[in-house]
Amino acid sequence: MTTMLSTTGLTVTFGVNKAVDDLDLVVEAGQLVGLIGPNGAGKTTTVDAISGFVPCRGEVDFLGTSMTSLSATARARAGLGRTWQSSELFDDLTVLENLQVAAEKISTKGFLRDLVNPRNDDVEALEKILASVDLLAAKNQLPTELSHGQRKLVGVARALAASPAVLCMDEPAAGLDSTESLELGGRIRSLVDGGLSVLLIDHDMGLVLTVCDVIYVLDFGRLIAKGTPEEIRSSPAVIEAYLGGGSDA
Amino acid sequence: MSRYLQRWTTPRGIAAQVAILLGVALAIVILISANQTQALVLGLGAGALIAALALSITLNYQGSGVVNFSVGAMAMYASYIYFGLRTDGKLFLPPIPNPLALIEGVVHLFGAPGFRLPAFPAFISVSNGGSTSYSYGAAIKTAAMSAPEAMVIALAECAVLGLLFHLLIFRPLRKAPVLAKVVASIGLFILLQEIVVLRFGSDAQTVSPILPQHPVSLPRGIHIPSDQLFLTAIVILVTFLLWGIFKYTRYGIATRAAAENEKGSLILGFSPDFLAGVNWVGSTVLVGLFGILIGPINQSIDPYTVTLLVIPALAAALLARFTSFSVTVIAGLGIGMASSWIQYITNQSWFPKVGGAALPGLSDALPFVIIIVVLMLRGKSLPTRGSIETIKLPFAPKAKRALPSTALFTIVAAVLLFVVTPDWRLAIVNATVGAVICLSLVVLTGYVGQISLMQMALAGMSGFTLSKVADAYHIPFPIGPLLGAVVAVGVGLLAGIPALRVRGVNLAVATFAAAMTIQSVVLGNPAWSGTNGASVAPPSMFGVTFGPNQPWSKIFGGGKGLLPNPWFGVFCLVVLALLILGVVNIRRSRTGRQMLAVRANERAAAAAGVSVSGTKILAFAISAFIAGIGGALSGYRFGSVTADYFGAVPSMLFLAFAYLGGISSVSGAVVGGMLVAGGISTMILTSWLHVSDQYTLLIAGTGLILMAIFNPQGVAGGIRELSHSLQARRHAKRGEQPEVELQEVSS
């Protein structure tokens, strides 16, 4: 197996607090890797650091190249995709246009051509992506007209439109009910079966334990466990982190 | 290292940097020369006023999230209230809309211009000491009222005005986009200035002293007038007071909490609305007080000088991130003193001269330089998500059937040029040129969300270049304007670089300061632009000259000789049409989608592989290019490029008109063009409704405020919504499903 994405000694500091502390994480090709932890464990910060939205120390390697000095845009263009917990859609653009933004690469020549003759290429490929999440009918709607669950799916579809090699998904199941959540899990699994490598972040263990190949568990920014779903289920450190602190299992 | 840098970019760190830099500069100057030290201390008075304006800006921002561009105008307005009371014992009133004016307008329409119905009074007599005439001569009259009395009444009016501004304008705008608030404060700026011009004229008025004015001797033969010292002491006192209130009282803490999150103030038992109101009253009284006190120090008052001090004040407030009172005041005083010092040294014989005279306007460039340096020091910002801090702009529709409708519009307007009277023809030309400038804002502000208050200054740079290259190198017509537009792009990018680090209202401040710099240093420089502006030769191609003043053969009879030349109007219309089609294509293409993505959510745009800074730079360049073309057309239209027409205030006005028309659509730019001064709306007011010229800006200012509050989509957006609801109703009547046109339904 080839390593798609890895972090070495990843550390993010906010003031005196270490939100992420010395994290080593590996996503192999075709793997669905889960990253879980209680609220405030540093999961989203990890994704922000990997995708270039938070300054960090340590190394982020993607397809064998260091991403550490690259901007968020450059990382995205290199094929390191991400989704957002709160969708963060472009509300002024239609669903299809949201996908187009991610799929298109801009160039000076392209801009000059656009001035005279604006064209829309590759819409079929994007429609195929929309169809795969049952949103083809909504392609000309604005994101504000969609339900919460649909907006989340548009966020995923937009990330897929950029044809990433690795996709970091930040709590795609947040705000979904358990049926929707399981359905989403199935969709993510089929993406991975189609060759995509995924880093899936969630604070709810249910989804992650069902679909992931490898799971990392964070608590207070530190890695407390790593392994297959079975290993994680029986890890005393994980049980302590989730149950020891109180009743919010 | 990075932690070290981090510490220096906190507000306190920046305060320390500013203090150290100022301290070092001060020490050097004081050591070198007593004369320079003298120049420095003579800037204290102006510095105190700038500091007070900046404090007021900070208060407004903390209280209601408004960056108030009209604080200078408020200070100026207060000085006139005081002046009117003190010299004539009369309180002047703003022109109140008179319901009878409608009847008058109709009567005038049928040709009885002499007809006048009773109107509201312009002044209320408060003290019987004044003469009965309303004329305000330059000479000091016997005071009609004592200074303390006049001041108390003036400040009371300021308090009332502050409350009214809050209740009538900024409270309704509490949840409005930043741009709407900016536009409303621009409207207020214009309104206050025009009321004063209407009541007192635009000439300077002499005011009698208020504070004691004896020179205080300092070592080495340096003197400082005591009134400047008093003013400085007062502003420092006010700062301590504000600092104490905000640090120790529940009210102050609640305001600070509200500035972060309105729920915070509710927890402390204050409604955010109440806090905003109190801060408005306080800040208006504060600027009123300083506006009144600065008059005698400047020896006179006029409607413009103090009004424009909002630019250095904004620089000072920006330096303090609209939070720290102490940094604000140090920066304000520092800018005032530095300006005075710069004026002194530019007049010295050793300082480089331009055309034998001192380089003007360098002190006006100071705020811009400060803003740029500060933004550079603060380091690069990471993309963040769109929030209340940034702007939520009106929906940007894709134009449908753009080619036929643009062609039709152009042909109709072109035909009109040949059949209407000369003043209507000129109005069409003005509207066309205005629409080009508004179009430049559609790309930058409408599509990418970057507020620019320098578009007319960029246009001026282009016109200036056109004038110079035609003059010195005889560069022929199509190349000259293009070269001008390229220079505008260069200047636009130079000033737009901070756009990569700031967004929203901070960028508006930076570009406003840039416009002031261009106005003072380049366009208003007599050595470069002459006393009447840089002259622009009419365009000419293949031996045919088609400037506005070249008579053209008559087409539809009449002995008028068709001046201004209608073909010049056709030329402008064709240029506008081409630019419109270009912008329409941008909106339809990937470029436009990426722009709107950046406007909606910078963070998500970056994650989608869009270069946020690249997109902004591109938008700045396109926008500056369009503005540059507009500047060249304007230059041809007037035959010259003047600082008055292309300065900071016109730039501000154009943002407002573009917003009024509908800033995020091409049709909005066309409507905006019709609204600009001298455009179609002016003609309707003056020639159909017989409203006097002097009221047009007043009406424009009022219109801006009303539009910002009631219809943030702009005229074009409003029409679009109306036509959709009508369409939906028609379909409903027929019992059909409405044809949903999602592209154009507002979000």
mmCIF file with all atom_site columns, C-alpha atoms in Angstrom, chain A residues 53 84-89 91 151, chain B residues 382-391 503 597-605:
data_model
loop_
_atom_site.group_PDB
_atom_site.id
_atom_site.type_symbol
_atom_site.label_atom_id
_atom_site.label_alt_id
_atom_site.label_comp_id
_atom_site.label_asym_id
_atom_site.label_entity_id
_atom_site.label_seq_id
_atom_site.pdbx_PDB_ins_code
_atom_site.Cartn_x
_atom_site.Cartn_y
_atom_site.Cartn_z
_atom_site.occupancy
_atom_site.B_iso_or_equiv
_atom_site.pdbx_formal_charge
_atom_site.auth_seq_id
_atom_site.auth_comp_id
_atom_site.auth_asym_id
_atom_site.auth_atom_id
_atom_site.pdbx_PDB_model_num
ATOM 1  C CA . PHE A 1 53  ? -6.216  26.787 7.455  1.00 0.00 ? 53  PHE A CA 1
ATOM 2  C CA . TRP A 1 84  ? -16.716 21.468 6.387  1.00 0.00 ? 84  TRP A CA 1
ATOM 3  C CA . GLN A 1 85  ? -18.715 20.743 9.459  1.00 0.00 ? 85  GLN A CA 1
ATOM 4  C CA . SER A 1 86  ? -21.165 23.528 8.581  1.00 0.00 ? 86  SER A CA 1
ATOM 5  C CA . SER A 1 87  ? -21.151 22.878 4.807  1.00 0.00 ? 87  SER A CA 1
ATOM 6  C CA . GLU A 1 88  ? -19.873 26.400 4.039  1.00 0.00 ? 88  GLU A CA 1
ATOM 7  C CA . LEU A 1 89  ? -21.515 26.459 0.628  1.00 0.00 ? 89  LEU A CA 1
ATOM 8  C CA . ASP A 1 91  ? -24.906 30.625 -1.087 1.00 0.00 ? 91  ASP A CA 1
ATOM 9  C CA . ARG A 1 151 ? -26.632 20.971 2.066  1.00 0.00 ? 151 ARG A CA 1
ATOM 10 C CA . LEU B 2 382 ? -5.709  33.320 6.688  1.00 0.00 ? 382 LEU B CA 1
ATOM 11 C CA . PRO B 2 383 ? -8.964  32.953 4.810  1.00 0.00 ? 383 PRO B CA 1
ATOM 12 C CA . THR B 2 384 ? -11.894 33.085 7.204  1.00 0.00 ? 384 THR B CA 1
ATOM 13 C CA . ARG B 2 385 ? -15.506 32.346 6.701  1.00 0.00 ? 385 ARG B CA 1
ATOM 14 C CA . GLY B 2 386 ? -17.998 34.983 5.736  1.00 0.00 ? 386 GLY B CA 1
ATOM 15 C CA . SER B 2 387 ? -19.651 36.420 8.839  1.00 0.00 ? 387 SER B CA 1
ATOM 16 C CA . ILE B 2 388 ? -21.196 39.650 10.033 1.00 0.00 ? 388 ILE B CA 1
ATOM 17 C CA . GLU B 2 389 ? -17.709 41.112 9.867  1.00 0.00 ? 389 GLU B CA 1
ATOM 18 C CA . THR B 2 390 ? -17.578 40.670 6.129  1.00 0.00 ? 390 THR B CA 1
ATOM 19 C CA . ILE B 2 391 ? -20.383 41.503 3.789  1.00 0.00 ? 391 ILE B CA 1
ATOM 20 C CA . ARG B 2 503 ? -11.676 42.901 3.997  1.00 0.00 ? 503 ARG B CA 1
ATOM 21 C CA . ALA B 2 597 ? -17.320 31.968 -4.354 1.00 0.00 ? 597 ALA B CA 1
ATOM 22 C CA . VAL B 2 598 ? -14.728 34.278 -2.788 1.00 0.00 ? 598 VAL B CA 1
ATOM 23 C CA . ARG B 2 599 ? -17.443 36.799 -1.978 1.00 0.00 ? 599 ARG B CA 1
ATOM 24 C CA . ALA B 2 600 ? -19.594 34.151 -0.305 1.00 0.00 ? 600 ALA B CA 1
ATOM 25 C CA . ASN B 2 601 ? -16.967 32.305 1.687  1.00 0.00 ? 601 ASN B CA 1
ATOM 26 C CA . GLU B 2 602 ? -13.224 32.811 1.376  1.00 0.00 ? 602 GLU B CA 1
ATOM 27 C CA . ARG B 2 603 ? -12.380 29.767 3.423  1.00 0.00 ? 603 ARG B CA 1
ATOM 28 C CA . ALA B 2 604 ? -14.518 27.391 1.425  1.00 0.00 ? 604 ALA B CA 1
ATOM 29 C CA . ALA B 2 605 ? -13.277 28.976 -1.805 1.00 0.00 ? 605 ALA B CA 1
#
